[in-house]
């Protein structure tokens, strides 16, 4: 039975690694695709575990990498941008991102997951 527990613990750890890495890659893709005028929109993407962060002000402590590193299995994760023009930007209001940011990053979701899992299996 102890071997089974060791295998389960190892797989649980790898699963959390896969979720964290996938989440980080998708979040970075969204930020990278975000259009820039004044820089405010790109600077107000916030990551949070448990409850969403809904500020429209630039604040520290809600960085993607740091927040993802603290993710736990079963805990809700939020990646938000509460600027009032976020939805219009997502639906083509900007010539810099005519196809949005979130929808394109999520369209790549399976590809991202496949790459991350493939990498972790090889480790």
Coordinates of N, CA and C in Angstrom, one line a residue:
X1 N 0.8 -1.2 0.0 CA 0.0 0.0 0.0 C 0.9 1.3 0.0
X2 N 2.0 1.2 0.6 CA 2.9 2.4 0.7 C 3.4 2.8 -0.7
X3 N 3.6 1.8 -1.6 CA 4.1 2.1 -2.9 C 3.0 2.8 -3.7
X4 N 1.7 2.4 -3.5 CA 0.6 3.0 -4.1 C 0.5 4.5 -3.7
X5 N 0.7 4.8 -2.4 CA 0.6 6.1 -1.9 C 1.8 7.0 -2.5
X6 N 2.9 6.4 -2.6 CA 4.1 7.1 -3.2 C 3.8 7.5 -4.7
X7 N 3.2 6.5 -5.4 CA 2.9 6.8 -6.8 C 1.8 7.9 -6.9
X8 N 0.8 7.8 -6.0 CA -0.3 8.8 -6.0 C 0.3 10.2 -5.7
X9 N 1.1 10.2 -4.7 CA 1.7 11.5 -4.3 C 2.6 12.1 -5.5
X10 N 3.3 11.3 -6.2 CA 4.1 11.7 -7.3 C 3.3 12.2 -8.4
X11 N 2.2 11.5 -8.7 CA 1.3 11.9 -9.8 C 0.5 13.2 -9.4
X12 N 0.2 13.3 -8.2 CA -0.5 14.5 -7.7 C 0.4 15.8 -7.9
X13 N 1.7 15.6 -7.6 CA 2.6 16.6 -7.7 C 2.8 17.0 -9.2
X14 N 2.9 16.0 -10.1 CA 3.1 16.3 -11.5 C 1.8 17.0 -12.1
X15 N 0.6 16.5 -11.6 CA -0.6 17.1 -12.0 C -0.6 18.6 -11.7
X16 N -0.3 18.9 -10.4 CA -0.2 20.3 -10.0 C 0.8 21.1 -10.8
X17 N 1.9 20.5 -11.1 CA 2.9 21.2 -12.0 C 2.3 21.5 -13.3
X18 N 1.6 20.5 -13.9 CA 1.0 20.7 -15.2 C 0.0 21.8 -15.2
X19 N -0.8 21.9 -14.2 CA -1.9 22.9 -14.1 C -1.2 24.3 -13.9
X20 N -0.2 24.4 -13.1 CA 0.5 25.7 -12.8 C 1.2 26.1 -14.1
X21 N 1.9 25.3 -14.8 CA 2.6 25.7 -16.0 C 1.6 26.1 -17.1
X22 N 0.6 25.3 -17.3 CA -0.4 25.6 -18.3 C -1.1 27.0 -18.0
X23 N -1.4 27.2 -16.8 CA -2.1 28.5 -16.4 C -1.1 29.6 -16.6
X24 N 0.1 29.5 -16.2 CA 1.1 30.5 -16.4 C 1.3 30.8 -17.9
X25 N 1.4 29.8 -18.8 CA 1.6 30.0 -20.2 C 0.4 30.7 -20.8
X26 N -0.8 30.3 -20.4 CA -2.0 30.9 -21.0 C -2.1 32.4 -20.5
X27 N -1.9 32.6 -19.3 CA -1.9 34.0 -18.7 C -0.9 34.9 -19.4
X28 N 0.3 34.4 -19.6 CA 1.4 35.2 -20.3 C 1.0 35.5 -21.8
X29 N 0.3 34.5 -22.4 CA -0.1 34.7 -23.8 C -1.2 35.8 -23.8
X30 N -2.1 35.8 -22.9 CA -3.2 36.8 -22.8 C -2.5 38.2 -22.7
X31 N -1.6 38.3 -21.8 CA -0.9 39.6 -21.5 C -0.2 40.0 -22.8
X32 N 0.6 39.1 -23.4 CA 1.3 39.4 -24.6 C 0.4 39.9 -25.8
X33 N -0.8 39.3 -25.9 CA -1.7 39.7 -26.9 C -2.5 41.0 -26.6
X34 N -2.4 41.5 -25.4 CA -3.1 42.7 -25.0 C -2.7 43.9 -25.7
X35 N -3.6 44.7 -26.3 CA -3.2 45.9 -27.0 C -2.7 47.0 -26.0
X36 N -1.8 47.8 -26.6 CA -1.2 48.9 -25.7 C -1.5 50.2 -26.3
X37 N -2.1 51.1 -25.5 CA -2.3 52.5 -25.8 C -1.5 53.3 -24.8
X38 N -2.1 53.3 -23.6 CA -1.3 54.0 -22.5 C -0.6 52.9 -21.6
X39 N -0.9 51.7 -21.8 CA -0.3 50.6 -21.0 C -1.1 50.2 -19.8
X40 N -2.1 51.0 -19.5 CA -3.0 50.6 -18.3 C -3.6 49.3 -18.4
X41 N -4.2 49.0 -19.6 CA -4.9 47.7 -19.8 C -4.0 46.6 -19.6
X42 N -2.8 46.6 -20.2 CA -1.9 45.5 -20.1 C -1.3 45.4 -18.7
X43 N -1.3 46.4 -17.9 CA -0.8 46.4 -16.6 C -1.8 46.0 -15.5
X44 N -3.1 45.9 -15.9 CA -4.1 45.6 -14.9 C -4.7 44.2 -15.1
X45 N -3.9 43.2 -15.6 CA -4.3 41.8 -15.6 C -3.9 41.3 -14.2
X46 N -4.8 40.8 -13.5 CA -4.5 40.3 -12.1 C -4.9 38.8 -11.9
X47 N -3.9 38.1 -11.3 CA -4.1 36.7 -11.0 C -4.5 36.6 -9.5
X48 N -5.4 35.8 -9.2 CA -5.8 35.6 -7.8 C -6.3 34.1 -7.5
X49 N -6.0 33.6 -6.4 CA -6.4 32.3 -6.0 C -7.6 32.5 -5.0
X50 N -8.7 31.8 -5.2 CA -9.8 31.8 -4.2 C -10.9 32.8 -4.6
X51 N -10.5 34.1 -4.7 CA -11.5 35.1 -5.1 C -10.9 36.0 -6.1
X52 N -11.7 36.5 -7.1 CA -11.1 37.4 -8.1 C -10.7 38.8 -7.5
X53 N -9.7 39.3 -8.2 CA -9.3 40.7 -7.8 C -9.9 41.6 -8.9
X54 N -10.6 42.6 -8.5 CA -11.4 43.4 -9.4 C -11.0 44.8 -9.5
X55 N -9.8 45.2 -9.1 CA -9.4 46.6 -9.2 C -9.1 47.0 -10.6
X56 N -9.3 48.3 -10.8 CA -8.9 48.9 -12.1 C -7.6 49.7 -12.0
X57 N -7.1 49.8 -10.8 CA -5.9 50.5 -10.5 C -4.7 49.6 -10.6
X58 N -3.5 50.1 -10.9 CA -2.3 49.3 -10.9 C -1.9 49.0 -9.5
X59 N -1.9 47.7 -9.1 CA -1.5 47.3 -7.8 C -0.5 46.2 -7.9
X60 N 0.3 46.1 -6.8 CA 1.3 45.0 -6.8 C 0.7 43.8 -6.0
X61 N 1.3 42.7 -6.0 CA 0.9 41.5 -5.2 C -0.1 40.6 -5.9
X62 N -0.4 40.9 -7.2 CA -1.3 40.0 -7.9 C -0.7 39.5 -9.2
X63 N 0.6 39.4 -9.2 CA 1.3 38.9 -10.4 C 1.0 37.5 -10.8
X64 N 1.0 37.2 -12.0 CA 0.7 35.9 -12.5 C 1.6 34.8 -12.0
X65 N 2.9 34.9 -12.2 CA 3.8 33.9 -11.8 C 3.8 33.6 -10.3
X66 N 3.8 34.7 -9.5 CA 3.8 34.5 -8.0 C 2.5 33.8 -7.6
X67 N 1.4 34.2 -8.1 CA 0.1 33.7 -7.8 C -0.1 32.2 -8.2
X68 N 0.3 31.9 -9.4 CA 0.3 30.6 -9.9 C 1.1 29.6 -9.1
X69 N 2.3 30.1 -8.6 CA 3.2 29.3 -7.8 C 2.5 28.9 -6.5
X70 N 1.5 29.6 -6.0 CA 0.8 29.4 -4.8 C -0.5 28.6 -5.0
X71 N -0.8 28.2 -6.2 CA -2.1 27.5 -6.5 C -2.1 26.2 -5.8
X72 N -3.3 25.8 -5.4 CA -3.5 24.5 -4.7 C -4.5 23.7 -5.5
X73 N -4.5 22.4 -5.5 CA -5.4 21.6 -6.2 C -6.8 21.9 -5.6
X74 N -7.8 22.1 -6.5 CA -9.2 22.3 -6.1 C -9.5 23.8 -5.8
X75 N -8.5 24.6 -5.8 CA -8.7 26.0 -5.4 C -9.0 26.8 -6.7
X76 N -10.1 27.6 -6.7 CA -10.4 28.5 -7.9 C -9.2 29.4 -8.2
X77 N -9.0 29.6 -9.5 CA -8.0 30.6 -9.9 C -8.7 31.6 -10.8
X78 N -8.4 32.8 -10.7 CA -9.0 33.9 -11.5 C -7.9 34.7 -12.1
X79 N -8.1 35.1 -13.4 CA -7.3 36.0 -14.1 C -8.2 37.1 -14.7
X80 N -8.1 38.2 -14.2 CA -9.1 39.3 -14.5 C -8.4 40.6 -15.0
X81 N -9.2 41.3 -15.7 CA -8.9 42.7 -16.1 C -10.2 43.4 -16.0
X82 N -10.3 44.3 -15.0 CA -11.6 45.0 -14.8 C -11.7 46.4 -15.4
X83 N -10.8 46.7 -16.4 CA -11.0 47.9 -17.1 C -12.3 47.9 -17.8
X84 N -13.0 49.1 -17.8 CA -14.4 49.1 -18.4 C -14.4 48.8 -19.9
X85 N -13.2 48.9 -20.5 CA -13.1 48.7 -22.0 C -12.6 47.3 -22.3
X86 N -12.4 46.4 -21.3 CA -11.9 45.1 -21.5 C -12.7 44.2 -22.4
X87 N -14.0 44.2 -22.3 CA -14.9 43.4 -23.1 C -14.9 44.0 -24.6
X88 N -15.0 45.3 -24.8 CA -14.9 45.7 -26.2 C -13.5 45.4 -26.8
X89 N -12.4 45.5 -26.0 CA -11.1 45.1 -26.6 C -11.1 43.6 -27.0
X90 N -11.7 42.8 -26.1 CA -11.8 41.3 -26.4 C -12.5 41.0 -27.7
X91 N -13.5 41.9 -28.0 CA -14.3 41.6 -29.2 C -14.0 42.5 -30.4
X92 N -12.8 42.9 -30.5 CA -12.3 43.5 -31.7 C -12.2 45.1 -31.8
X93 N -12.4 45.7 -30.6 CA -12.4 47.2 -30.6 C -11.0 47.8 -31.0
X94 N -9.9 47.0 -30.8 CA -8.6 47.4 -31.1 C -8.0 46.8 -32.3
X95 N -7.5 47.6 -33.2 CA -6.8 47.1 -34.4 C -5.6 46.3 -34.0
X96 N -5.0 46.5 -32.8 CA -3.8 45.7 -32.4 C -4.2 44.3 -32.0
X97 N -5.5 44.1 -31.6 CA -5.9 42.8 -31.2 C -7.4 42.6 -31.7
X98 N -7.5 42.6 -33.0 CA -8.8 42.5 -33.6 C -9.6 41.2 -33.3
X99 N -8.9 40.1 -32.9 CA -9.5 38.9 -32.6 C -9.5 38.6 -31.1
X100 N -9.2 39.6 -30.3 CA -9.2 39.5 -28.9 C -7.9 38.9 -28.3
X101 N -7.9 38.6 -27.1 CA -6.7 38.1 -26.4 C -7.1 36.8 -25.7
X102 N -8.1 36.8 -24.9 CA -8.5 35.6 -24.1 C -9.0 34.5 -25.0
X103 N -9.8 34.9 -26.0 CA -10.4 33.8 -26.9 C -9.3 33.1 -27.7
X104 N -8.3 33.9 -28.1 CA -7.2 33.3 -28.9 C -6.3 32.4 -28.0
X105 N -6.0 32.9 -26.8 CA -5.2 32.1 -25.8 C -6.0 30.8 -25.5
X106 N -7.3 30.9 -25.3 CA -8.0 29.7 -25.0 C -8.2 28.7 -26.1
X107 N -8.2 29.3 -27.3 CA -8.2 28.4 -28.5 C -7.0 27.5 -28.6
X108 N -5.9 28.0 -28.0 CA -4.6 27.3 -28.0 C -4.5 26.3 -26.7
X109 N -5.6 26.3 -25.9 CA -5.5 25.6 -24.7 C -5.1 24.1 -24.8
X110 N -5.7 23.4 -25.7 CA -5.3 22.0 -25.8 C -3.9 21.8 -26.3
X111 N -3.4 22.6 -27.2 CA -2.1 22.6 -27.6 C -1.1 22.9 -26.5
X112 N -1.4 23.8 -25.6 CA -0.6 24.2 -24.5 C -0.6 23.0 -23.5
X113 N -1.7 22.5 -23.2 CA -1.8 21.3 -22.3 C -1.0 20.1 -22.8
X114 N -1.1 19.8 -24.1 CA -0.4 18.7 -24.7 C 1.1 18.9 -24.6
X115 N 1.6 20.2 -24.8 CA 3.0 20.5 -24.7 C 3.5 20.3 -23.3
X116 N 2.8 20.9 -22.3 CA 3.2 20.8 -20.9 C 3.2 19.3 -20.5
X117 N 2.1 18.6 -20.8 CA 2.1 17.2 -20.3 C 3.2 16.4 -20.9
X118 N 3.4 16.6 -22.2 CA 4.5 15.9 -22.9 C 5.9 16.2 -22.2
X119 N 6.1 17.4 -21.9 CA 7.3 17.8 -21.2 C 7.5 17.1 -19.9
X120 N 6.4 17.1 -19.1 CA 6.4 16.5 -17.8 C 6.6 15.0 -17.8
X121 N 6.0 14.4 -18.8 CA 6.1 12.9 -18.9 C 7.6 12.5 -19.2
X122 N 8.3 13.4 -20.0 CA 9.7 13.1 -20.3 C 10.6 13.3 -19.1
X123 N 10.2 14.0 -18.1 CA 11.0 14.3 -16.9 C 11.2 13.0 -16.1

